[in-house]
Short mmCIF file of C-alpha atoms in Angstrom, two decimals:
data_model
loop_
_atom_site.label_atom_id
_atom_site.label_comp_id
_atom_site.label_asym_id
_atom_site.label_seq_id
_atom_site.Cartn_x
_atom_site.Cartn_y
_atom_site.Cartn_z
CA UNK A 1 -106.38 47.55 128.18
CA UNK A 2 -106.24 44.02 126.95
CA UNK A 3 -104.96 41.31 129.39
CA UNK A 4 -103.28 38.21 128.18
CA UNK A 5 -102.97 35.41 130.10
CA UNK A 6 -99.32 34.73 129.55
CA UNK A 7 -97.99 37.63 127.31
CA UNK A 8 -94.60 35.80 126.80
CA UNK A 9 -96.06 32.77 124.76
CA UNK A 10 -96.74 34.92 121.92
CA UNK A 11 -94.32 38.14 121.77
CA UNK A 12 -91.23 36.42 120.64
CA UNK A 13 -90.81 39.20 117.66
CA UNK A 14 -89.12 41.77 119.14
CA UNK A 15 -91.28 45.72 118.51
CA UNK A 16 -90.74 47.93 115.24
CA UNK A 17 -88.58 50.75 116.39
CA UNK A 18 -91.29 52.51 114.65
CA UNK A 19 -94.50 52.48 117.35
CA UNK A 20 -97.71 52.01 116.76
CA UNK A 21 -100.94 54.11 117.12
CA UNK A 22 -104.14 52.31 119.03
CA UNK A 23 -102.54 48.87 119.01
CA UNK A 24 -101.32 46.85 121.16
CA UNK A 25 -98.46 45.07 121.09
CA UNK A 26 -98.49 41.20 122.09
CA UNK A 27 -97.62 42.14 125.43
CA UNK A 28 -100.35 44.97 126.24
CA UNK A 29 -98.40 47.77 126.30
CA UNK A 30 -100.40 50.89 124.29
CA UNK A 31 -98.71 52.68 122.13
CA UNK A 32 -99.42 56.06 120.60
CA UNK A 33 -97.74 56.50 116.98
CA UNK A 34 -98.17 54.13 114.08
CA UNK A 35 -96.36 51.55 112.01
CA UNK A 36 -96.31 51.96 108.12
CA UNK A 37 -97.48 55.33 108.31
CA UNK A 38 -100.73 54.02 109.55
CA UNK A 39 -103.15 55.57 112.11
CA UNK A 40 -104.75 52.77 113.52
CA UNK A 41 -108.14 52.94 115.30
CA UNK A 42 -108.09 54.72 118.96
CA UNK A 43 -110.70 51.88 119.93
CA UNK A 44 -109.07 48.42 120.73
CA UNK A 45 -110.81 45.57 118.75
CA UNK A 46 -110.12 43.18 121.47
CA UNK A 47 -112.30 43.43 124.96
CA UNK A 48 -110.96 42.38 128.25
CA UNK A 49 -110.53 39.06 128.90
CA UNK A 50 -113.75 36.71 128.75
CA UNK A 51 -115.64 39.38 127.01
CA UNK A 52 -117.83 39.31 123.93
CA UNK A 53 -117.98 40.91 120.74
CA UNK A 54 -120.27 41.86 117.75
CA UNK A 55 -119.86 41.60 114.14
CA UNK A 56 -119.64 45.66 113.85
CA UNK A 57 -116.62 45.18 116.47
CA UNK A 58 -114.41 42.98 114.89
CA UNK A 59 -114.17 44.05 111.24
CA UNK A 60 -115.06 47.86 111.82
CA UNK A 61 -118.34 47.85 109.57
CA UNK A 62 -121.89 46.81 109.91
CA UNK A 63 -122.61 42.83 109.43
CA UNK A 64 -125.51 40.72 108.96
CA UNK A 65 -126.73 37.84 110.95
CA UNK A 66 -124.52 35.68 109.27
CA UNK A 67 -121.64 36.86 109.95
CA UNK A 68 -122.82 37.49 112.98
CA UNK A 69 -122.96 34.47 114.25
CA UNK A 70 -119.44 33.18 114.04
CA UNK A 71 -117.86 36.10 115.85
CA UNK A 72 -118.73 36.18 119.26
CA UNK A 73 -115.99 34.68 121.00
CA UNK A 74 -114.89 33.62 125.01
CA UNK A 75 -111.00 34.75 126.32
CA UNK A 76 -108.83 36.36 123.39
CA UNK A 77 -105.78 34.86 124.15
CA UNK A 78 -106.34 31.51 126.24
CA UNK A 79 -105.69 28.54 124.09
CA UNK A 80 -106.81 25.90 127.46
CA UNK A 81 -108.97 25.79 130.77
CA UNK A 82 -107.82 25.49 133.49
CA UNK A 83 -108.04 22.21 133.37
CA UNK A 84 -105.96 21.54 130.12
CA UNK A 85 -108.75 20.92 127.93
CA UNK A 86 -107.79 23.43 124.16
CA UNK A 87 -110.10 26.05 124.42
CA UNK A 88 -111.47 27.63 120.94
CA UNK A 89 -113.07 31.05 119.77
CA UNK A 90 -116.71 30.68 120.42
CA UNK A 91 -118.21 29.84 116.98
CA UNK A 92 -120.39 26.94 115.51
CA UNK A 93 -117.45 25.24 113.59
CA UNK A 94 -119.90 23.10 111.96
CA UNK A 95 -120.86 25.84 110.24
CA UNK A 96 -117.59 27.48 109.45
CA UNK A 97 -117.22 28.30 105.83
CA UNK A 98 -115.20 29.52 103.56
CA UNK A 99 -116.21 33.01 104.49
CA UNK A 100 -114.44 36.27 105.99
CA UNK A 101 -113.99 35.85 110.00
CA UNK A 102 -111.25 37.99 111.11
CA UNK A 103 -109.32 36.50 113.32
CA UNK A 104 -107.83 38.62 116.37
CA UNK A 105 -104.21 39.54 116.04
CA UNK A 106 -102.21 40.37 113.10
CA UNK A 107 -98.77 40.85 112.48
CA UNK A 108 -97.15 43.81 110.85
CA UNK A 109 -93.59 45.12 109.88
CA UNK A 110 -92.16 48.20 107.40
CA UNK A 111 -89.16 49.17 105.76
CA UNK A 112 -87.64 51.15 102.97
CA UNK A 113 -87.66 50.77 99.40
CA UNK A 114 -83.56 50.66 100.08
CA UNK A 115 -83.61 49.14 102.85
CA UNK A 116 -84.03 45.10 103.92
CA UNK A 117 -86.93 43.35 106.18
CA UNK A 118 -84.87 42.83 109.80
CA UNK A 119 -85.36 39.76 110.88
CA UNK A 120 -87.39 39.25 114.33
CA UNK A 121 -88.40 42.67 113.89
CA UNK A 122 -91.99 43.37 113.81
CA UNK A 123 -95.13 43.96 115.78
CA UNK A 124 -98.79 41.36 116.85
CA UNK A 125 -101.04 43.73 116.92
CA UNK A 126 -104.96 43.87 117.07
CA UNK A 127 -106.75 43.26 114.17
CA UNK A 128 -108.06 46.87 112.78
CA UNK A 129 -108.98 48.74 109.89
CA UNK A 130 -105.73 50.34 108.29
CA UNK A 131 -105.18 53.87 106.49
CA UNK A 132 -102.95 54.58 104.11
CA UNK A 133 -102.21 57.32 101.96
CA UNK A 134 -104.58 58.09 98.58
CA UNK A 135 -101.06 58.12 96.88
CA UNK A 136 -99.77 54.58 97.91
CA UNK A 137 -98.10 52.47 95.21
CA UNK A 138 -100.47 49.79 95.91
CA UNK A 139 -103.59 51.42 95.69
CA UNK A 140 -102.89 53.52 92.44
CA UNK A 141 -100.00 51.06 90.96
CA UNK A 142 -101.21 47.37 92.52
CA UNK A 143 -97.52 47.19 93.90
CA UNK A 144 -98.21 44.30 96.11
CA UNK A 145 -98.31 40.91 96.48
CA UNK A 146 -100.60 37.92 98.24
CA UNK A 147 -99.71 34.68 99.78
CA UNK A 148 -102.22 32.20 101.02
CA UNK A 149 -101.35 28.97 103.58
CA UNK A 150 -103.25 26.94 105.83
CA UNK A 151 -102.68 26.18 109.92
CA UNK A 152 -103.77 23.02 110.61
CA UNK A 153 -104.88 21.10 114.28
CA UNK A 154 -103.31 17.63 115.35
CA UNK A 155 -105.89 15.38 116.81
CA UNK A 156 -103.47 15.92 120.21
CA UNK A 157 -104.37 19.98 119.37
CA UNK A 158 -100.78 20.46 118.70
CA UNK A 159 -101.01 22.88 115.18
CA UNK A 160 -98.65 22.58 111.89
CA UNK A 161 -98.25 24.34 109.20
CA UNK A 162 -97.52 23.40 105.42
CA UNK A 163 -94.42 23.96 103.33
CA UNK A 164 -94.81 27.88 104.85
CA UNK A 165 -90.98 28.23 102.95
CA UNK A 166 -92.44 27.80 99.49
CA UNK A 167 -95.15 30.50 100.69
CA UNK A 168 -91.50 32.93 101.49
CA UNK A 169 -89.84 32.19 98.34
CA UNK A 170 -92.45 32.33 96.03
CA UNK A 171 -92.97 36.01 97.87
CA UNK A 172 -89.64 36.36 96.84
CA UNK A 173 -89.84 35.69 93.22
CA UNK A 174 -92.79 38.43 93.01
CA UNK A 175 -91.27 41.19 94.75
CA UNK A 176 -88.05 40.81 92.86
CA UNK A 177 -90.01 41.40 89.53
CA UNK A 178 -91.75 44.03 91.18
CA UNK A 179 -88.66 46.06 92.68
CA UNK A 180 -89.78 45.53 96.17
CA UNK A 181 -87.41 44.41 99.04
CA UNK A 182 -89.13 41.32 100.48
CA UNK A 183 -88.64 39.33 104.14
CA UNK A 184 -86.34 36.58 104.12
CA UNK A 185 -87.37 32.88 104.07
CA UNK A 186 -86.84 32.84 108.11
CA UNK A 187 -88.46 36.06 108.65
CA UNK A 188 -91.68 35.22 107.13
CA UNK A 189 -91.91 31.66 108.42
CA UNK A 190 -90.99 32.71 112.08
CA UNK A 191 -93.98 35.81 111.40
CA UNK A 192 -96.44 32.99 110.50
CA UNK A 193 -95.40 31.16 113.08
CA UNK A 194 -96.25 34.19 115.59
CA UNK A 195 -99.13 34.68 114.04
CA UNK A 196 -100.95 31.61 113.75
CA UNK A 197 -99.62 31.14 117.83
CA UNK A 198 -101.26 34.62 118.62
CA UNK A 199 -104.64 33.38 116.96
CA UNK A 200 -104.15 29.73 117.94
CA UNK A 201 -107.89 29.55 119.25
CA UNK A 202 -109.33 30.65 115.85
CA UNK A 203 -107.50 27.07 114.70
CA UNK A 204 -110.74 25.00 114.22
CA UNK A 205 -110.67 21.27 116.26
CA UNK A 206 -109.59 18.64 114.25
CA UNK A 207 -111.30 17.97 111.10
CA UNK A 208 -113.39 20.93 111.22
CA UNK A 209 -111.28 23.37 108.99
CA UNK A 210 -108.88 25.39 108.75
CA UNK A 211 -106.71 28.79 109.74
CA UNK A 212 -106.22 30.39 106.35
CA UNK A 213 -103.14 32.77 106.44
CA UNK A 214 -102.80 35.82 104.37
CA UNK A 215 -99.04 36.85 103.76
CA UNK A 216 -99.06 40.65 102.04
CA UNK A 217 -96.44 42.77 100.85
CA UNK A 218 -97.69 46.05 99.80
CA UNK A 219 -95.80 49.32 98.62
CA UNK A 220 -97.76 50.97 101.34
CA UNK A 221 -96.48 54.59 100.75
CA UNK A 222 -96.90 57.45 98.21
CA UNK A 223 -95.99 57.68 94.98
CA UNK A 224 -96.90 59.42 91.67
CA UNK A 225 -94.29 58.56 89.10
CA UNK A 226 -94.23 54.88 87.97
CA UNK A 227 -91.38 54.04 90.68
CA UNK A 228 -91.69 51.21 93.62
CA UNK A 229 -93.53 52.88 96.78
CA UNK A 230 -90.59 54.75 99.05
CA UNK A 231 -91.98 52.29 101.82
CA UNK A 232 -92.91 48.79 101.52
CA UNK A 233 -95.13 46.79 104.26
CA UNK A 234 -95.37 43.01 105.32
CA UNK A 235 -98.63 42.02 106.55
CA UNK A 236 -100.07 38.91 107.62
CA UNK A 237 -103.36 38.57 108.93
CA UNK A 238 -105.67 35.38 109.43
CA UNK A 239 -109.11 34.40 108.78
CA UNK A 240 -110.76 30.15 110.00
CA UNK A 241 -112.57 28.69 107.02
CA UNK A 242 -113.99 24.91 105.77
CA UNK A 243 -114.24 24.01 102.55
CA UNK A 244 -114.15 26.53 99.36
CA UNK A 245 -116.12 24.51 97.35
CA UNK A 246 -119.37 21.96 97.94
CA UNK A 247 -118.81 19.32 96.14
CA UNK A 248 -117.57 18.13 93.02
CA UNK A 249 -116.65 21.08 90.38
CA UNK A 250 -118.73 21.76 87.02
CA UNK A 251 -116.29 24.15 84.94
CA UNK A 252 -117.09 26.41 82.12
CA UNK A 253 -114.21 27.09 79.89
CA UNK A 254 -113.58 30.85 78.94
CA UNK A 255 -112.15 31.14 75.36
CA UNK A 256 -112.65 34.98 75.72
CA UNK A 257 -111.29 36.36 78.59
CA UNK A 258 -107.64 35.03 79.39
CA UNK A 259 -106.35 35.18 82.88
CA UNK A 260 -102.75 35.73 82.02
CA UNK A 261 -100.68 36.49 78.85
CA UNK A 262 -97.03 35.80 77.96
CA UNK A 263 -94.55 38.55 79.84
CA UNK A 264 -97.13 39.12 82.09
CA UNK A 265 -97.38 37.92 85.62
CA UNK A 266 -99.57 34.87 85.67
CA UNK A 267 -96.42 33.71 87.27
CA UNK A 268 -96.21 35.54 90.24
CA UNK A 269 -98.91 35.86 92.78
CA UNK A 270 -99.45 39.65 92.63
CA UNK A 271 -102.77 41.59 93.72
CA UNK A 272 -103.60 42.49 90.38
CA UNK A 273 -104.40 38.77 88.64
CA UNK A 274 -107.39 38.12 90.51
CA UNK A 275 -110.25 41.01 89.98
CA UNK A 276 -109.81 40.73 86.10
CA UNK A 277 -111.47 37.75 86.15
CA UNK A 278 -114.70 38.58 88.22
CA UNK A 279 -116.83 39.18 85.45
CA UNK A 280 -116.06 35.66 83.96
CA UNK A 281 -116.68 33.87 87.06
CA UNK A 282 -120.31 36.13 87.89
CA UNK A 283 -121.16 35.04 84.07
CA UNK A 284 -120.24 31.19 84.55
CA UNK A 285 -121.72 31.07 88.23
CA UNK A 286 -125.42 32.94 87.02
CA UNK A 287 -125.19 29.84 84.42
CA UNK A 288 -125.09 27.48 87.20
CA UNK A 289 -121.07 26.51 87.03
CA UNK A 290 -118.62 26.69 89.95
CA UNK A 291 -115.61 28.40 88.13
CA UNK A 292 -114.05 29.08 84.80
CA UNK A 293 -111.04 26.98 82.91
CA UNK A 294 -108.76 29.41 80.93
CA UNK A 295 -107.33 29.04 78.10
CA UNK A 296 -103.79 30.43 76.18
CA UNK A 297 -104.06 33.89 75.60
CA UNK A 298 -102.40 32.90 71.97
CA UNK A 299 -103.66 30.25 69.93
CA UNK A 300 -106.69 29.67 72.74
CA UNK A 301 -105.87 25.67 72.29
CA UNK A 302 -104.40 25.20 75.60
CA UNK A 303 -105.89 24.57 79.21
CA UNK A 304 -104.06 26.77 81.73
CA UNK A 305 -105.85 27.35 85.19
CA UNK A 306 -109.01 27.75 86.49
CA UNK A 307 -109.54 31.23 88.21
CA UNK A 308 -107.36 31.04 91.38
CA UNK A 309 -106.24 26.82 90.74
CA UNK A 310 -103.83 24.19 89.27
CA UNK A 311 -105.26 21.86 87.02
CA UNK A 312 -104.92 18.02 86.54
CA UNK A 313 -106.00 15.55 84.08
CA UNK A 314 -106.00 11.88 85.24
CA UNK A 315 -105.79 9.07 82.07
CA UNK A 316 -105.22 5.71 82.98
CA UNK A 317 -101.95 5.50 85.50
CA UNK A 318 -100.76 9.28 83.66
CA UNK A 319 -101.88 12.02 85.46
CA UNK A 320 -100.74 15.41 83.38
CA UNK A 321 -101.03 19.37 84.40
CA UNK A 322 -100.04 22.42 82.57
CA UNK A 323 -96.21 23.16 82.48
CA UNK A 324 -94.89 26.27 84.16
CA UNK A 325 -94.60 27.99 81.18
CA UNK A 326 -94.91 31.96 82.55
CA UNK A 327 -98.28 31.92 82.53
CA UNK A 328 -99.05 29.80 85.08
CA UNK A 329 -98.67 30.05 88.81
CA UNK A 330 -96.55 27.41 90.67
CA UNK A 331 -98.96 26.51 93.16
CA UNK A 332 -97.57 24.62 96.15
CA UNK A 333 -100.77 22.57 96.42
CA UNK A 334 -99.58 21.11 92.51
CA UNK A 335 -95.63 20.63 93.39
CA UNK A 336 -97.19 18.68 96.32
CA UNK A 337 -99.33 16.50 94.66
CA UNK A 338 -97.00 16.01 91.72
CA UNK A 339 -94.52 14.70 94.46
CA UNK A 340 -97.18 12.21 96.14
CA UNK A 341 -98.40 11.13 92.79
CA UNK A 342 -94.71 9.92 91.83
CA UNK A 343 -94.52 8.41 95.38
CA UNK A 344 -97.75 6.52 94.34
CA UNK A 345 -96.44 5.37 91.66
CA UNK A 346 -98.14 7.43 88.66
CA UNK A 347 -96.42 8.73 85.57
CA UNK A 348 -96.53 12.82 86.02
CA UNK A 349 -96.34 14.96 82.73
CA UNK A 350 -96.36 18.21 82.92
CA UNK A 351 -96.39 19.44 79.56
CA UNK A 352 -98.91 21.58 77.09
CA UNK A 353 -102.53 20.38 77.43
CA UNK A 354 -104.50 20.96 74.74
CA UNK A 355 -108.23 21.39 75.18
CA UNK A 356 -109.34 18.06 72.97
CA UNK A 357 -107.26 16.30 75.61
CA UNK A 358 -110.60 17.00 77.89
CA UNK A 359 -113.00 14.96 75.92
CA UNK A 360 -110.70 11.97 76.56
CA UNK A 361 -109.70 11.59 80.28
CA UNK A 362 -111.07 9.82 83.33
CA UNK A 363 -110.96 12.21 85.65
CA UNK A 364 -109.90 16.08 85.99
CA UNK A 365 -109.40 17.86 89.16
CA UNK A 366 -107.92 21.37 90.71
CA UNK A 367 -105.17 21.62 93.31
CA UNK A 368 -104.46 25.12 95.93
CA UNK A 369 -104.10 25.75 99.40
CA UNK A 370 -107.88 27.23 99.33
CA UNK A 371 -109.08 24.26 97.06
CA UNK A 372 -107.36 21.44 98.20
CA UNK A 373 -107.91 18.96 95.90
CA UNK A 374 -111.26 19.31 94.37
CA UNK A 375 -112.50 16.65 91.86
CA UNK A 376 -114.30 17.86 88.45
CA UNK A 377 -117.32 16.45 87.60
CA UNK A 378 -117.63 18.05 84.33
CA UNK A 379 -116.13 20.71 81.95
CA UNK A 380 -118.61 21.92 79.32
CA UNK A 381 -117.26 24.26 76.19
CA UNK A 382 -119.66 25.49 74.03
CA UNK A 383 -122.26 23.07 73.38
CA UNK A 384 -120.28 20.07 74.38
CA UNK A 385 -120.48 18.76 78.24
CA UNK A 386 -117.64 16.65 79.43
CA UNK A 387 -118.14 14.40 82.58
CA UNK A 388 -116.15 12.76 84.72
CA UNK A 389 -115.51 10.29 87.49
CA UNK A 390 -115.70 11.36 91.11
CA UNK A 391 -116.16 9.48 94.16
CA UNK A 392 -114.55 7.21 96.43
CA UNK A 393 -112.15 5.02 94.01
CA UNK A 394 -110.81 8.01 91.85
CA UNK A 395 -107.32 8.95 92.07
CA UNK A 396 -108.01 12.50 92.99
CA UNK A 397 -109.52 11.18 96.47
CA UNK A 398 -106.06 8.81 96.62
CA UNK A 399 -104.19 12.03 96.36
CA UNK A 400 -106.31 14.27 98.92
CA UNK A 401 -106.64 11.57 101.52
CA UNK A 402 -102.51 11.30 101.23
CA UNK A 403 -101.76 14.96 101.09
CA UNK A 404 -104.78 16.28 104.16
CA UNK A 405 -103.46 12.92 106.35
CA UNK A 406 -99.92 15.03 105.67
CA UNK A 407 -101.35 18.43 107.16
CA UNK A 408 -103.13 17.47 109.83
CA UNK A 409 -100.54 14.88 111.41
CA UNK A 410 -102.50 11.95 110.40
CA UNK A 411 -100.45 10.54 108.37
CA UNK A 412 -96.36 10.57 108.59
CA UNK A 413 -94.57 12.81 107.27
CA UNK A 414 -91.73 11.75 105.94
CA UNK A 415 -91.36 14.62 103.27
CA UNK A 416 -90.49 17.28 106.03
CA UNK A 417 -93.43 19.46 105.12
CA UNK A 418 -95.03 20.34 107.93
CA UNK A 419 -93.99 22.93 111.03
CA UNK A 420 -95.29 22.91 114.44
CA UNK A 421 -96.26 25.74 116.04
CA UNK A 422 -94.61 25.79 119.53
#
């Protein structure tokens, strides 16, 4: 059975009244049924205390060297020696990417399609494989929806999180227009809190990366009529990643396929937005380009996003981005950085963008929790290439040094963004 070092530090949710099957909660105890109608694996993923694991261990499949080699780890659950000195997973987090390296605890809750989310009720539990039924709204319907935010490490190791209430009402927003009871604004932040504190040594030191958070609520049980899933399930698991992109961004604009379309959901940040676009990223990518630009699904005259991204354009002391028109999602990154610009001093429009407006800017650049704030070094459409300026002296760099100083505790933050873990 897993050991923690100091069980109390972590299991401040109280348990599910529903049990769960080969997990353990927080404090060690085994338990023998299962949350969410889940049966989760007999075999723990954690070891004892101080032991290692393999890639095959920790996310339940076969993996390749390079996976591999970020996943052996030292004590689950101690954050510091002995001594005092923050102890960390045992990975090369000069090499951390922006790839998939579970992290060990997760934290998961359940409740009726009538019913509310209970605050402070809910279960840390190993991370594992979960089963759910064939007939689950989620996996025939795509009832469910994603959230993404970042845990971030103070130069004194103390960790904070960004704007995590945004994260819990945006979820909010999407499960009202998909008929699905969601947690409320405390709930969620306290379970990232829990969390992120559970997997504090997958938190990378300072200025290597990031803890990347993944908020889900799912309609987790069965269903065959179109009708929201009898039982509905809040997940949030955890993954440590650096940076999404290398580099500056060369875009490809897609006048084809459209991301979103009026009455749709490009609004809300549900499951279903993101694998439509695949094939136009594979296409752009195999031509050598690092994402795609969309365009209006209407008149295709209008800039929208890129693929899973805000978008700015920077002219003179104007910086503009697409309005939130229904179509677009209202990334937390952007309402960030449209704050910090004003603070700066710049004139913010947000407003219709038409594509021309490209061929005449200074500099362009994208804006999300994965993203950050990634300059564009060119946009090409057709047979005309765009370029832009990058580098030191742009304003995009003004804006990312201001807003990462923010996250990380290097800078003050006197906007009341950012939660400590304690």
């Amino acid at each position: 059975m897993f050991q923690s070092s100091n069980p109390s530090q972590y299991h401040h949710l109280q348990p599910s009244s529903v049990p769960v099957s080969g997990a353990t909660n927080i404090s060690g105890h085994y338990q023998t049924s299962s949350p969410v109608g889940w049966p989760w694996p007999a075999k723990l993923t954690t070891l004892e205390a101080g032991g290692k694991r393999t890639a095959t261990e920790r996310t339940g499949h076969g993996a390749g060297e390079a996976e591999a080699k970020f996943v052996s780890m030292a004590s689950p659950t101690q954050t510091k020696s002995n001594s005092g000195v923050e102890k960390y997973a045992d990975i090369n987090w000069d090499e951390l990417g922006f790839d998939l390296v579970p992290a060990d605890y997760m934290y998961v809750t359940k409740c009726g399609k009538e019913e509310y989310f209970t605050n402070g009720v809910g279960n840390i539990i190993p991370y594992a494989n979960i089963a759910i039924s064939p007939f689950a709204g989620i996996l025939n319907y795509g009832q469910g929806l994603l959230e993404g935010l970042k845990a971030y490490r103070r130069d004194d190791g103390r960790v904070l999180l960004f704007r995590p209430e945004q994260n819990a009402q945006r979820m909010q927003t999407g499960a009202e227009r998909l008929c699905m009871p969601s947690p409320s604004i405390e709930h969620f932040v306290e379970a990232v809190k829990q969390t992120v504190l559970a997997n504090k040594h997958w938190v990378p030191p300072p200025g290597k990366g990031s803890l990347y958070v993944r908020p889900l609520l799912i309609g987790s049980g069965p269903v065959l009529s179109l009708v929201t899933a009898p039982e509905i399930s809040f997940l949030i698991h955890a993954c440590p990643v650096g940076n999404y992109h290398k580099g500056p961004l060369n875009l490809l604009v897609e006048d084809k396929t459209h991301r979103a379309t009026p009455g749709g959901t490009g609004d809300i940040k549900i499951i279903t937005n993101y694998s439509p676009v695949y094939k136009a990223i594979a296409q752009a990518k195999a031509r050598g380009f690092s994402d795609v630009l969309f365009l209006d699904a209407v008149t295709k005259k209008y800039i929208e996003e890129v693929s899973s991204c805000n978008i700015f354009i920077v002219k003179g002391n104007v910086i503009s981005t697409p309005a939130i028109c229904g179509t677009i999602l209202p990334g937390i990154t952007r309402k960030s950085i449209i704050e910090i610009a004003l603070g700066f001093g710049y004139q913010v429009e947000e407003r219709v963008i038409p594509l021309e407006d490209l061929f005449d800017v200074d500099e362009v650049f994208c804006t999300g929790t994965a993203v950050v704030v990634s300059p564009v070094a060119s946009i090409t459409y057709g047979d005309k290439r765009v370029e832009y300026k990058t580098g030191a002296e742009t304003v995009s760099k003004k804006l990312y040094d201001m807003l990462t100083g923010i996250q990380t505790g290097r800078i003050e933050d006197k906007m009341g963004w950012t939660v400590e873990i304690d």
